[in-house]
Coordinates of C-alpha atoms and ligand atoms in Angstrom, one line a residue:
M1 CA 92.0 126.7 75.0
N2 CA 94.1 129.7 75.7
D3 CA 97.7 130.3 74.6
S4 CA 99.2 129.8 78.0
T5 CA 97.6 126.3 78.4
L6 CA 98.9 125.4 74.9
D7 CA 102.4 126.5 75.8
E8 CA 102.3 124.5 79.0
L9 CA 101.2 121.4 77.1
D10 CA 104.0 121.9 74.6
A11 CA 106.5 122.3 77.5
T12 CA 105.3 119.0 79.0
L13 CA 105.7 117.3 75.6
D14 CA 109.2 118.7 75.3
E15 CA 110.0 117.4 78.8
I16 CA 108.9 113.9 77.8
C17 CA 111.0 114.0 74.7
D18 CA 114.1 115.4 76.4
A19 CA 113.9 112.7 79.1
G20 CA 114.0 110.1 76.3
L21 CA 110.6 108.8 77.3
W22 CA 108.8 109.5 74.0
K23 CA 106.8 106.5 72.8
V24 CA 106.7 105.9 69.1
E25 CA 104.1 103.7 67.5
N26 CA 105.4 101.4 64.8
P27 CA 102.4 100.6 62.7
L28 CA 102.0 97.0 61.4
D29 CA 101.0 96.3 57.8
S30 CA 100.0 92.8 58.6
P31 CA 98.0 90.8 61.1
Q32 CA 99.5 90.2 64.5
G33 CA 101.6 87.0 64.5
G34 CA 104.9 85.4 64.9
H35 CA 106.0 87.2 61.8
I36 CA 104.8 90.8 61.0
V37 CA 105.4 93.5 58.5
S38 CA 106.3 97.0 59.7
H39 CA 107.8 99.9 57.7
G40 CA 108.0 97.6 54.7
E41 CA 110.2 95.1 56.6
Q42 CA 109.5 91.5 57.5
L43 CA 110.2 91.0 61.2
V44 CA 110.0 88.0 63.6
N45 CA 107.8 89.4 66.4
F46 CA 109.1 89.0 70.0
C47 CA 107.0 91.8 71.5
S48 CA 103.4 90.8 71.6
N49 CA 101.1 89.1 74.2
N50 CA 100.0 86.7 71.5
Y51 CA 101.3 83.8 73.7
L52 CA 99.3 81.0 72.0
G53 CA 99.4 82.4 68.5
L54 CA 95.6 82.7 68.3
A55 CA 95.4 86.4 67.2
D56 CA 95.2 85.4 63.5
H57 CA 94.3 81.7 63.8
S58 CA 92.1 80.7 60.9
A59 CA 89.3 79.2 63.1
V60 CA 89.2 82.3 65.2
V61 CA 89.0 84.5 62.2
A62 CA 86.4 82.3 60.6
A63 CA 84.2 82.4 63.7
A64 CA 84.5 86.2 63.8
K65 CA 83.5 86.5 60.1
H66 CA 80.6 84.2 60.5
S67 CA 79.5 86.2 63.5
L68 CA 79.0 89.3 61.5
D69 CA 76.2 87.7 59.5
R70 CA 74.7 85.8 62.4
W71 CA 75.0 88.5 65.2
G72 CA 75.5 91.8 63.4
F73 CA 78.3 94.4 64.0
G74 CA 77.4 96.4 67.1
M75 CA 75.2 96.1 70.2
A76 CA 74.5 99.9 70.7
S77 CA 73.7 99.1 74.3
V78 CA 75.1 98.2 77.7
R79 CA 74.5 94.7 78.9
F80 CA 71.4 95.2 81.1
I81 CA 69.4 97.2 78.6
S82 CA 69.5 95.3 75.3
G83 CA 73.2 94.5 75.0
T84 CA 73.2 90.9 76.0
Q85 CA 73.2 88.2 73.3
S86 CA 73.0 84.6 74.2
Q87 CA 76.6 84.3 73.1
H88 CA 77.7 86.8 75.8
L89 CA 76.2 84.3 78.3
D90 CA 77.9 81.4 76.5
L91 CA 81.3 83.1 76.8
E92 CA 80.8 83.8 80.5
A93 CA 79.8 80.2 81.0
A94 CA 82.8 78.9 79.0
L95 CA 85.2 81.1 81.1
T96 CA 83.7 79.8 84.3
D97 CA 84.1 76.2 83.1
F98 CA 87.7 76.8 81.9
L99 CA 88.8 78.7 85.0
G100 CA 87.1 76.3 87.4
T101 CA 85.2 79.1 89.3
E102 CA 81.6 79.7 90.3
A103 CA 80.6 82.5 87.9
S104 CA 82.0 85.0 85.4
V105 CA 81.1 88.4 84.1
L106 CA 82.5 90.2 81.0
F107 CA 83.8 93.7 80.9
P108 CA 84.9 95.9 78.0
S109 CA 88.5 95.3 79.1
C110 CA 90.4 93.9 82.1
F111 CA 91.3 97.6 82.8
D112 CA 87.6 98.1 83.4
A113 CA 87.2 94.8 85.3
N114 CA 89.8 96.0 87.8
G115 CA 88.2 99.4 87.8
A116 CA 84.9 97.8 89.0
V117 CA 85.9 95.4 91.7
F118 CA 87.3 97.6 94.6
E119 CA 84.6 100.3 94.5
T120 CA 81.9 97.6 94.4
L121 CA 83.1 95.5 97.3
L122 CA 84.9 97.9 99.6
D123 CA 84.2 101.1 101.4
D124 CA 85.8 103.1 104.2
R125 CA 85.4 100.3 106.7
D126 CA 87.7 98.1 104.6
A127 CA 91.3 97.7 103.6
V128 CA 93.1 96.6 100.4
I129 CA 96.6 95.2 100.5
S130 CA 98.3 95.4 97.1
D131 CA 101.6 94.2 95.7
E132 CA 103.8 97.2 94.8
L133 CA 104.3 96.0 91.2
N134 CA 100.6 95.5 90.4
H135 CA 99.2 96.6 87.0
A136 CA 98.2 100.3 86.6
S137 CA 94.5 99.2 86.3
I138 CA 94.6 97.7 89.8
I139 CA 96.2 100.9 91.2
D140 CA 93.5 103.0 89.5
G141 CA 90.7 100.7 90.6
I142 CA 91.9 100.9 94.2
R143 CA 91.9 104.7 93.9
L144 CA 88.2 104.6 93.0
S145 CA 87.3 103.0 96.3
K146 CA 87.3 104.5 99.8
A147 CA 89.1 101.5 101.4
A148 CA 92.3 102.1 103.3
R149 CA 95.3 101.4 101.0
H150 CA 98.3 99.3 101.9
R151 CA 101.2 98.2 99.6
Y152 CA 103.6 95.3 100.2
H153 CA 106.9 94.8 98.6
N154 CA 106.8 92.7 95.4
R155 CA 106.1 89.0 96.4
D156 CA 107.4 89.7 100.0
M157 CA 105.3 87.5 102.3
A158 CA 106.8 88.9 105.5
D159 CA 105.8 92.4 104.4
L160 CA 102.3 91.2 103.4
E161 CA 101.9 89.6 106.8
L162 CA 102.9 92.9 108.5
K163 CA 100.2 94.7 106.5
L164 CA 97.7 92.0 107.4
Q165 CA 98.5 92.6 111.1
A166 CA 98.3 96.4 110.7
T167 CA 94.8 96.1 109.2
A168 CA 93.3 93.9 111.9
G169 CA 90.5 96.3 112.6
A170 CA 89.1 96.4 109.0
R171 CA 85.7 94.9 108.3
R172 CA 86.9 93.3 105.0
R173 CA 90.5 92.9 103.8
L174 CA 91.4 92.2 100.2
I175 CA 94.8 91.0 99.1
V176 CA 95.4 91.7 95.4
T177 CA 98.2 90.6 93.2
D178 CA 99.1 90.1 89.5
G179 CA 99.4 86.4 88.8
V180 CA 102.4 87.1 86.7
F181 CA 104.3 90.4 86.8
S182 CA 104.7 91.7 83.3
M183 CA 108.1 93.4 83.5
D184 CA 109.9 90.4 85.2
G185 CA 107.9 87.4 84.2
Y186 CA 107.8 86.4 87.9
V187 CA 104.9 84.4 89.3
A188 CA 103.2 85.5 92.5
P189 CA 103.5 82.9 95.3
L190 CA 99.8 82.1 95.5
D191 CA 100.3 79.1 97.8
E192 CA 101.8 81.4 100.4
I193 CA 99.3 84.2 99.8
V194 CA 96.2 82.1 100.2
A195 CA 97.8 80.6 103.4
L196 CA 98.2 84.0 104.9
A197 CA 94.8 85.0 103.7
R198 CA 93.3 82.1 105.5
R199 CA 95.2 82.8 108.7
Y200 CA 94.2 86.5 108.7
D201 CA 90.7 86.0 107.3
A202 CA 91.3 88.1 104.2
M203 CA 90.0 87.8 100.6
V204 CA 92.3 87.1 97.7
M205 CA 92.1 88.7 94.2
V206 CA 94.4 87.7 91.3
D207 CA 94.8 89.4 88.0
D208 CA 95.9 86.6 85.6
S209 CA 96.2 88.6 82.4
H210 CA 99.7 87.3 81.7
A211 CA 98.8 83.7 82.6
A212 CA 95.2 82.9 81.5
G213 CA 95.4 80.4 78.6
F214 CA 98.9 79.0 79.1
V215 CA 100.1 78.9 82.7
G216 CA 99.0 75.7 84.6
R217 CA 98.4 72.3 83.2
R218 CA 95.2 73.2 81.3
G219 CA 96.2 76.8 80.9
A220 CA 93.7 77.9 83.6
G221 CA 96.4 80.2 85.1
T222 CA 98.3 80.7 88.3
P223 CA 95.6 79.4 90.6
E224 CA 95.8 76.1 88.7
L225 CA 99.6 76.2 88.8
F226 CA 99.6 76.3 92.6
G227 CA 96.5 74.2 93.1
V228 CA 94.6 77.0 94.9
T229 CA 91.7 77.6 92.5
D230 CA 89.1 77.3 95.4
D231 CA 91.1 79.8 97.6
V232 CA 91.1 82.6 95.1
D233 CA 87.9 84.6 95.6
I234 CA 88.3 87.0 92.6
L235 CA 90.1 86.2 89.4
T236 CA 90.3 88.9 86.7
G237 CA 91.9 88.6 83.3
T238 CA 91.9 89.8 79.7
L239 CA 90.7 88.4 76.4
G240 CA 93.3 90.7 74.8
K241 CA 96.4 88.5 75.3
A242 CA 96.6 84.7 75.0
L243 CA 92.8 84.2 74.6
G244 CA 92.6 85.5 71.0
G245 CA 94.1 88.9 71.7
A246 CA 91.1 91.0 70.6
S247 CA 89.8 92.8 73.6
G248 CA 87.5 92.4 76.6
G249 CA 88.1 91.3 80.2
Y250 CA 86.4 89.4 82.9
V251 CA 85.9 89.0 86.6
S252 CA 85.5 85.3 87.6
G253 CA 85.1 83.8 91.1
R254 CA 82.5 83.7 93.9
S255 CA 78.9 84.0 92.6
P256 CA 77.8 86.8 94.9
V257 CA 80.8 88.9 93.8
V258 CA 80.0 88.4 90.2
E259 CA 76.3 89.1 90.7
L260 CA 77.0 92.3 92.7
L261 CA 79.3 93.4 89.9
R262 CA 76.4 93.0 87.4
Q263 CA 74.3 95.2 89.7
R264 CA 76.8 97.8 90.7
G265 CA 80.0 97.6 88.6
R266 CA 80.1 101.0 86.9
P267 CA 82.2 100.0 83.9
Y268 CA 79.7 97.2 83.4
L269 CA 76.6 99.3 83.8
F270 CA 77.8 102.4 81.9
S271 CA 79.9 101.1 79.0
N272 CA 79.0 99.2 75.9
S273 CA 78.9 95.4 75.7
V274 CA 81.8 93.5 74.2
P275 CA 81.2 93.5 70.4
P276 CA 79.5 90.4 69.0
V277 CA 82.4 89.7 66.6
V278 CA 84.9 89.7 69.6
V279 CA 82.6 87.4 71.6
A280 CA 82.4 84.9 68.8
G281 CA 86.1 85.0 68.1
S282 CA 86.9 84.7 71.8
L283 CA 84.6 81.7 72.1
A284 CA 86.5 80.1 69.2
A285 CA 89.8 80.9 70.8
L286 CA 88.7 79.4 74.1
E287 CA 87.6 76.2 72.3
I288 CA 91.2 75.9 71.0
V289 CA 92.7 76.6 74.4
T290 CA 90.7 73.8 75.9
S291 CA 91.3 71.3 73.1
P292 CA 94.3 69.0 72.4
D293 CA 95.6 71.7 70.1
G294 CA 95.7 74.0 73.2
D295 CA 97.9 71.4 75.0
A296 CA 100.1 71.3 71.9
R297 CA 100.4 75.1 71.8
R298 CA 101.2 75.3 75.5
A299 CA 103.9 72.6 75.0
Q300 CA 105.3 74.5 72.0
L301 CA 105.3 77.8 74.0
A302 CA 107.1 76.2 76.9
A303 CA 109.7 74.6 74.6
N304 CA 110.3 77.9 72.8
A305 CA 110.7 79.8 76.0
A306 CA 113.1 77.2 77.4
R307 CA 115.1 77.1 74.2
L308 CA 115.4 80.9 74.0
R309 CA 116.3 81.3 77.7
E310 CA 119.0 78.6 77.4
G311 CA 120.4 80.1 74.2
L312 CA 120.5 83.7 75.6
T313 CA 122.1 82.5 78.8
G314 CA 124.7 80.6 76.7
L315 CA 125.5 83.8 74.9
G316 CA 126.3 85.4 78.2
F317 CA 123.2 87.6 78.6
E318 CA 121.8 88.1 82.1
L319 CA 118.2 87.0 82.3
L320 CA 115.8 87.2 85.2
P321 CA 115.2 83.6 86.2
G322 CA 112.0 81.6 85.5
A323 CA 110.1 79.7 82.9
H324 CA 107.6 82.3 81.7
P325 CA 107.5 83.3 78.0
I326 CA 108.3 86.9 79.2
I327 CA 112.1 86.8 79.1
P328 CA 113.7 89.9 80.5
V329 CA 117.3 90.4 79.2
M330 CA 118.9 92.7 81.6
I331 CA 120.9 95.6 80.1
P332 CA 121.2 97.9 83.1
E333 CA 121.9 101.2 81.3
A334 CA 119.0 102.7 79.4
P335 CA 120.9 103.9 76.3
E336 CA 122.5 100.5 75.8
A337 CA 119.1 98.8 76.1
A338 CA 117.6 101.1 73.6
S339 CA 120.4 100.7 71.1
L340 CA 120.4 96.9 71.4
A341 CA 116.6 96.9 70.6
T342 CA 117.4 99.0 67.5
A343 CA 120.2 96.7 66.5
L344 CA 117.9 93.6 66.8
R345 CA 115.2 95.3 64.8
R346 CA 117.7 96.0 62.1
Q347 CA 118.4 92.2 62.0
G348 CA 114.7 91.5 61.6
V349 CA 113.8 90.8 65.2
A350 CA 111.2 93.0 66.9
V351 CA 111.7 93.5 70.6
T352 CA 111.0 96.3 73.1
A353 CA 113.4 98.0 75.5
F354 CA 112.0 99.0 78.8
V355 CA 113.7 101.8 80.7
Y356 CA 113.0 104.0 83.7
P357 CA 110.3 104.9 84.8
V358 CA 108.6 101.7 83.6
V359 CA 111.3 99.7 85.4
P360 CA 113.6 101.0 88.2
L361 CA 116.7 103.1 87.3
G362 CA 119.7 100.9 86.4
R363 CA 117.3 97.9 85.7
S364 CA 116.7 98.5 82.0
R365 CA 116.0 95.5 79.9
I366 CA 114.9 94.0 76.6
R367 CA 111.6 92.2 77.2
V368 CA 111.5 89.3 74.8
Q369 CA 108.1 87.7 74.6
V370 CA 107.8 84.2 73.1
S371 CA 104.8 82.8 71.3
A372 CA 103.6 79.4 70.4
A373 CA 103.5 80.8 66.8
H374 CA 107.3 80.9 66.8
T375 CA 109.0 78.0 65.1
E376 CA 112.4 76.5 66.1
E377 CA 113.8 78.5 63.2
D378 CA 112.3 81.8 64.6
I379 CA 114.0 81.1 67.9
A380 CA 117.3 80.5 66.1
I381 CA 116.9 83.8 64.2
C382 CA 116.4 85.6 67.5
L383 CA 119.4 84.0 69.1
G384 CA 121.5 84.8 65.9
A385 CA 120.4 88.5 66.1
F386 CA 121.4 88.7 69.8
A387 CA 124.7 87.0 69.0
G388 CA 125.2 89.5 66.1
A389 CA 124.6 92.4 68.5
L390 CA 127.4 91.3 70.7
V391 CA 130.1 92.0 68.2
Ligands
LIG1 C1 97.2 93.8 80.0 C2 96.8 93.8 81.4 C3 95.6 94.4 81.8 C4 94.7 95.2 80.8 O1 94.0 94.3 80.0 P1 93.0 95.0 78.9 O2 92.0 93.9 78.7 O3 93.8 95.3 77.7 O4 92.4 96.2 79.5 C5 95.2 94.4 83.1 N1 96.0 93.8 84.0 C6 97.1 93.2 83.7 C7 97.9 92.5 84.8 C8 97.6 93.2 82.4 O5 98.7 92.6 82.1

């Protein structure tokens, strides 16, 4: 690397820093959980995707430990060469059962799952119609395909309909949306989306990463919430959030879609299998999710979210409306949002401030994320810290 390239990279790093966009990693000295240790401090953790509190659940950890002896450490192979153990197939079957779909296929991550779908299903005769706030992995996945790209305003059904009308000549049309939008905690209106899809003969894809495990009566996600499971053709999601939180993703849905992804999906064909220990732990997590304990955890999560939303509103904070455990506390100006996050951390409450460009200018926020691992006392501590930051 020559000196001028090094100088350019340094200049880019300086720009990031000067713009106040530098991301700092705060290492944990503990497992992920409702309580964590970081920089020698005990914190109540309100900034993880550990929605059901399964990331350090004893049964999940025990299954993972046992798996090392039973199944070894690594696969050293992709799935179709020698990287499929029977437990990979068991996990795929368990996901299909849980989600109420026809078939499922694992990927190294949901990022990879979204990277596989568009290129495999669509070419230059086709069109994809994507919500403007969709996750980065959907945006990147769309870029890999040759399909015509259309974006509609966030959850705006009139705009979606215009895009459907504008793409009437396409061979295939795929509407794609996050089930829950991660910065706002807003749920996509799947009932209206599938109705439009039916009227215009389009396919529907939902990325349910921020819903799988806890949204819907059984936790099967936003399709279950809206009663449209059979109308969602492609459902992607992650094992890295509520479902144990380790890693791995999936595509679930219509059988031919799943089969074609096994044959043609590049991240499936050319990247290593999900590690045995993660498969075993995720199977144990899914068992909890589908048990009465799972119902209890979803109830606890909903109660915690409701209690915190009510308390923060009572303190005079402006929240984005909803019931999701993502609770955005709006602090319009970036410096105030950042200093509130710092003040809360000093009081033992870990939260993250999101500022431009992750959210629009003037729409900075503290994103509080609730977990079923939180107790009533933890919620009270969080409210106390917010109250303390007001004075
Ligand atoms: C977290 C997330 C992903 C990425 O999941 P990984 O399994 O960590 O790659 C993809 N899509 C959405 C909507 C997410 O929230």
